[in-house]
Coordinates of C-alpha atoms in Angstrom, one line a residue:
X56 CA 85.0 35.7 123.9
X57 CA 82.2 33.6 125.4
X58 CA 80.9 35.3 128.7
X59 CA 78.6 34.0 131.2
X60 CA 76.5 36.4 133.5
X61 CA 76.7 37.1 136.7
X62 CA 73.3 35.2 138.1
X63 CA 74.6 32.1 136.1
X64 CA 77.5 31.7 138.2
X65 CA 75.3 32.9 141.4
X66 CA 73.4 29.6 140.3
X67 CA 76.6 27.4 140.7
X68 CA 78.0 28.4 143.6
X69 CA 74.3 28.3 145.5
X70 CA 74.0 25.0 144.0
X71 CA 77.6 23.8 145.5
X72 CA 76.2 25.6 148.3
X73 CA 73.2 23.2 148.4
X74 CA 70.2 25.7 147.8
X75 CA 69.1 27.6 145.0
X76 CA 69.6 31.0 144.6
X77 CA 66.1 32.7 145.8
X78 CA 67.1 31.1 149.3
X79 CA 70.0 32.8 150.2
X80 CA 69.4 35.6 152.3
X81 CA 70.4 39.5 151.7
X82 CA 73.4 38.9 154.0
X83 CA 74.0 35.3 152.0
X84 CA 74.1 37.2 148.6
X85 CA 76.4 39.8 149.5
X86 CA 79.4 37.5 151.0
X87 CA 78.9 35.2 147.9
X88 CA 79.2 38.4 145.3
X89 CA 82.3 39.5 147.2
X90 CA 83.7 36.3 147.1
X91 CA 82.9 35.8 143.5
X92 CA 84.1 39.0 143.4
X93 CA 87.5 37.6 144.5
X94 CA 87.6 34.8 142.5
X95 CA 87.7 36.6 139.5
X96 CA 90.2 38.5 140.2
X97 CA 92.5 35.5 141.4
X98 CA 91.2 34.6 137.7
X99 CA 91.8 37.1 135.8
X100 CA 95.7 37.9 137.0
X101 CA 97.1 34.2 136.5
X102 CA 98.6 34.5 133.6
X103 CA 99.0 36.1 130.3
X104 CA 95.2 35.1 129.5
X105 CA 95.1 36.0 125.4
X106 CA 91.2 37.6 125.0
X107 CA 92.3 39.9 128.3
X108 CA 95.3 41.4 126.4
X109 CA 95.6 44.6 124.8
X110 CA 98.3 45.8 122.4
X111 CA 98.3 49.3 121.5
X112 CA 101.1 52.4 120.6
X113 CA 101.2 55.1 123.4
X114 CA 102.9 58.3 124.2
X115 CA 104.9 58.8 126.7
X116 CA 102.1 62.2 127.8
X117 CA 98.8 63.0 126.7
X118 CA 98.1 64.4 123.6
X119 CA 97.5 67.4 123.0
X120 CA 93.5 68.2 122.1
X121 CA 91.6 71.6 122.1
X122 CA 91.2 72.9 125.7
X123 CA 93.2 74.9 128.5
X124 CA 96.7 74.0 129.4
X125 CA 98.5 75.5 132.4
X126 CA 102.3 76.6 132.6
X127 CA 103.7 72.9 133.0
X128 CA 101.9 70.9 131.6
X129 CA 103.5 68.7 129.2
X130 CA 101.3 66.9 125.8
X131 CA 102.7 65.3 122.3
X132 CA 101.5 66.9 119.2
X133 CA 101.1 64.8 116.3
X134 CA 101.1 67.6 113.9
X135 CA 104.5 68.4 114.9
X136 CA 105.7 64.7 116.5
X137 CA 106.8 66.5 119.6
X138 CA 106.5 66.8 123.3
X139 CA 106.3 70.2 124.3
X140 CA 105.5 72.0 127.6
X141 CA 103.1 74.7 128.1
X142 CA 105.0 78.0 129.6
X143 CA 101.5 79.8 130.4
X144 CA 97.9 79.3 130.8
X145 CA 97.4 79.1 127.2
X146 CA 94.1 77.8 124.6
X147 CA 96.9 77.5 121.7
X148 CA 98.0 75.0 119.4
X149 CA 101.9 73.9 120.2
X150 CA 104.5 75.1 117.5
X151 CA 107.8 77.0 117.0
X152 CA 105.3 80.6 116.6
X153 CA 103.8 79.8 119.5
X154 CA 105.4 81.7 122.9
X155 CA 102.9 79.7 124.9
X156 CA 105.1 76.4 124.4
X157 CA 108.6 75.4 124.3
X158 CA 109.5 72.0 122.4
X159 CA 111.0 69.2 125.3
X160 CA 114.1 67.5 124.1
X161 CA 113.1 64.1 124.8
X162 CA 116.5 62.4 124.4
X163 CA 117.6 64.5 127.7
X164 CA 118.3 62.1 130.6
X165 CA 116.1 64.2 132.9
X166 CA 113.0 63.9 131.1
X167 CA 111.2 61.4 132.3
X168 CA 109.5 58.9 130.1
X169 CA 106.4 57.1 131.1
X170 CA 103.2 55.8 130.7
X171 CA 100.5 56.2 132.4
X172 CA 98.2 53.9 134.2
X173 CA 95.2 56.1 133.8
X174 CA 96.5 58.2 130.3
X175 CA 93.5 60.5 129.0
X176 CA 91.3 59.3 126.7
X177 CA 93.5 55.6 126.6
X178 CA 92.4 52.3 127.7
X179 CA 94.0 52.2 131.4
X180 CA 97.5 49.9 132.2
X181 CA 97.2 46.9 134.8
X182 CA 100.1 44.4 134.4
X183 CA 102.4 44.9 131.2
X184 CA 103.9 42.4 129.5
X185 CA 106.2 44.1 127.9
X186 CA 107.2 47.0 125.9
X187 CA 107.9 46.8 121.8
X188 CA 109.9 49.4 119.4
X189 CA 107.1 47.9 116.8
X190 CA 104.2 46.2 116.3
X191 CA 104.8 42.7 118.2
X192 CA 101.0 41.6 116.7
X193 CA 102.9 41.8 112.8
X194 CA 105.8 39.4 114.3
X195 CA 106.6 36.4 116.5
X196 CA 110.2 38.0 116.6
X197 CA 109.9 41.5 118.1
X198 CA 111.7 41.9 121.1
X199 CA 110.5 42.6 124.5
X200 CA 111.4 44.8 126.9
X201 CA 111.3 44.4 130.6
X202 CA 108.3 47.0 131.8
X203 CA 109.7 49.0 135.1
X204 CA 106.6 50.3 137.4
X205 CA 106.4 52.9 139.0
X206 CA 103.9 55.0 140.6
X207 CA 103.2 57.5 137.7
X208 CA 103.2 54.3 135.3
X209 CA 105.0 52.6 133.4
X210 CA 109.0 53.9 132.7
X211 CA 110.3 53.7 129.1
X212 CA 114.0 53.2 128.1
X213 CA 115.7 55.6 126.6
X214 CA 116.2 53.1 123.2
X215 CA 112.8 53.6 122.5
X216 CA 111.6 57.1 120.2
X217 CA 109.0 59.4 120.6
X218 CA 106.1 56.2 121.2
X219 CA 106.2 52.6 122.6
X220 CA 103.9 49.2 121.8
X221 CA 102.9 48.1 125.2
X222 CA 101.2 44.8 125.5
X223 CA 98.8 44.6 128.6
X224 CA 96.2 42.7 130.4
X225 CA 93.2 44.6 130.8
X226 CA 92.3 46.1 134.2
X227 CA 89.7 43.1 136.1
X228 CA 86.5 44.7 136.6
X229 CA 84.8 44.2 140.0
X230 CA 81.9 42.5 140.9
X231 CA 80.6 44.7 143.9
X232 CA 77.4 46.2 141.9
X233 CA 74.2 46.6 144.3
X234 CA 71.1 46.2 142.0
X235 CA 69.6 48.3 139.3
X236 CA 66.8 50.9 140.5
X237 CA 64.5 53.0 137.7
X238 CA 64.2 55.4 140.3
X239 CA 68.0 56.3 140.5
X240 CA 70.2 58.2 138.3
X241 CA 73.5 56.6 137.8
X242 CA 77.1 58.7 137.0
X243 CA 79.9 57.5 135.6
X244 CA 81.6 54.2 136.9
X245 CA 78.8 53.2 139.1
X246 CA 77.6 49.2 138.2
X247 CA 74.6 47.9 138.7
X248 CA 72.9 44.2 138.9
X249 CA 70.7 44.4 136.1
X250 CA 67.5 42.3 135.7
X251 CA 69.0 40.4 132.8
X252 CA 71.6 38.6 135.3
X253 CA 74.4 41.0 133.7
X254 CA 76.5 44.0 136.1
X255 CA 76.7 46.7 134.0
X256 CA 79.1 50.0 133.8
X257 CA 77.7 53.7 133.5
X258 CA 79.6 55.2 131.2
X259 CA 78.0 58.5 131.6
X260 CA 75.2 60.2 133.9
X261 CA 71.7 59.0 133.0
X262 CA 68.6 60.4 133.7
X263 CA 65.9 58.1 136.3
X264 CA 64.8 55.2 134.1
X265 CA 68.0 55.4 131.9
X266 CA 68.6 51.1 132.4
X267 CA 71.2 49.5 130.2
X268 CA 68.2 48.0 128.6
X269 CA 66.5 51.2 127.6
X270 CA 69.4 53.3 127.1
X271 CA 72.4 50.9 126.1
X272 CA 74.6 53.7 124.7
X273 CA 75.2 54.6 128.6
X274 CA 76.1 51.5 129.9
X275 CA 78.9 48.6 129.5
X276 CA 78.0 44.9 130.3
X277 CA 80.8 43.5 132.6
X278 CA 83.0 41.0 131.0
X279 CA 83.3 37.8 132.9
X280 CA 84.8 34.9 131.1
X281 CA 83.4 31.7 130.7
X282 CA 86.5 30.0 130.7
X283 CA 86.7 31.0 134.1
X284 CA 83.1 29.6 135.5
X285 CA 84.3 26.6 137.6
X286 CA 87.7 28.0 138.5
X287 CA 85.6 30.8 140.5
X288 CA 83.4 28.4 141.8
X289 CA 85.4 26.9 142.9
X290 CA 87.5 29.7 144.8
X291 CA 84.5 31.8 146.3
X292 CA 83.3 27.9 147.8
X293 CA 86.3 27.4 149.4
X294 CA 85.7 30.8 151.2
X295 CA 82.5 29.9 152.1
X296 CA 84.3 27.1 153.9
X297 CA 86.8 28.4 155.3
X298 CA 84.4 31.4 157.3
X299 CA 82.6 28.1 158.4
X300 CA 86.3 26.9 159.4
X301 CA 86.3 23.9 157.4
X302 CA 89.8 24.7 156.6
X303 CA 90.7 21.2 155.3
X304 CA 87.7 21.1 152.9
X305 CA 88.2 25.0 151.8
X306 CA 91.8 23.6 151.0
X307 CA 91.0 20.5 149.0
X308 CA 88.3 23.3 146.9
X309 CA 90.9 26.0 146.4
X310 CA 93.8 23.8 144.7
X311 CA 90.4 22.8 142.9
X312 CA 90.3 25.7 141.4
X313 CA 93.7 26.1 140.7
X314 CA 93.7 22.7 138.8
X315 CA 90.7 24.5 136.7
X316 CA 92.8 27.2 135.6
X317 CA 96.3 24.8 134.8
X318 CA 93.7 22.7 132.4
X319 CA 92.6 26.0 130.4
X320 CA 96.2 27.0 130.0
X321 CA 96.8 24.0 128.6
X322 CA 93.8 24.3 126.0
X323 CA 95.3 27.8 124.9
X324 CA 98.7 25.8 124.8
X325 CA 97.2 23.6 122.6
X326 CA 95.3 25.6 120.2
X327 CA 98.8 27.4 119.9
X328 CA 100.9 24.4 118.8
X329 CA 97.8 23.9 116.4
X330 CA 97.9 27.4 114.8
X331 CA 94.7 28.0 116.1
X332 CA 95.4 30.9 118.4
X333 CA 97.0 33.5 116.1
X334 CA 96.7 36.4 118.8
X335 CA 98.8 34.2 121.3
X336 CA 102.6 34.3 120.4
X337 CA 105.5 33.2 121.7
X338 CA 107.8 36.2 121.8
X339 CA 112.0 36.4 122.7
X340 CA 112.9 36.6 126.3
X341 CA 112.5 40.5 127.5
X342 CA 115.7 42.3 127.3
X343 CA 116.5 43.8 130.5
X344 CA 118.3 47.3 129.9
X345 CA 119.6 50.1 132.4
X346 CA 117.6 53.3 132.5

């Protein structure tokens, strides 16, 4: 996926405002950053952008891994292809030979089949397009089932077996980062704006001086899709105008942003018809089931 750096976006927004980035005061930089962050969220969640979609096989509980489990914990165990509940604090592996575990009957109506929003060692879920019995990437005709959202995660209909295929949008990143400091230490999920104009998310704790440049394994660049560049600037500039009480002009620029997104969607539709976008498929309408 083609991307654009944060500084490149900020340069475009500053130019729309009539200045260069270097001329912006500190409070203006923070305000522009907030508006670009809001614009990215708006663009990201407008549509099922193919490059922002993920398809994964998911189980209804975390996969068992060596460690300590408490009484009541529920896991999926790949070796037995079953779900288990711990009966006591245990480090044992689930099995019929262990008195610390009991096998769960997931066909019981009282058992809650769901895919958590933040499953351990899995990609966090954003909006879910659909649930599938088989991998939807292998066939255009795979039936989609409606994903019911709950506080715990996505509820899965009883028609599914031990797992479900989930097609979902990746979570929108935030652009609210502070400038990188070589004397600071960072922990997982901290974000910094680095000297190359990119925003990075810290993946694991750093020592002072472990930057995205010197220790790239500890950092991940925040992806800003290039196709959002024009719409994001229009949406952010609209917010600037709103703050200055120029509501009529602000509405014009907001509408321009919407048109830019519509144009990008139309481009994808054309490529799909021409057979160039094999990752984006037209699927049967989602099937509604009672739970």
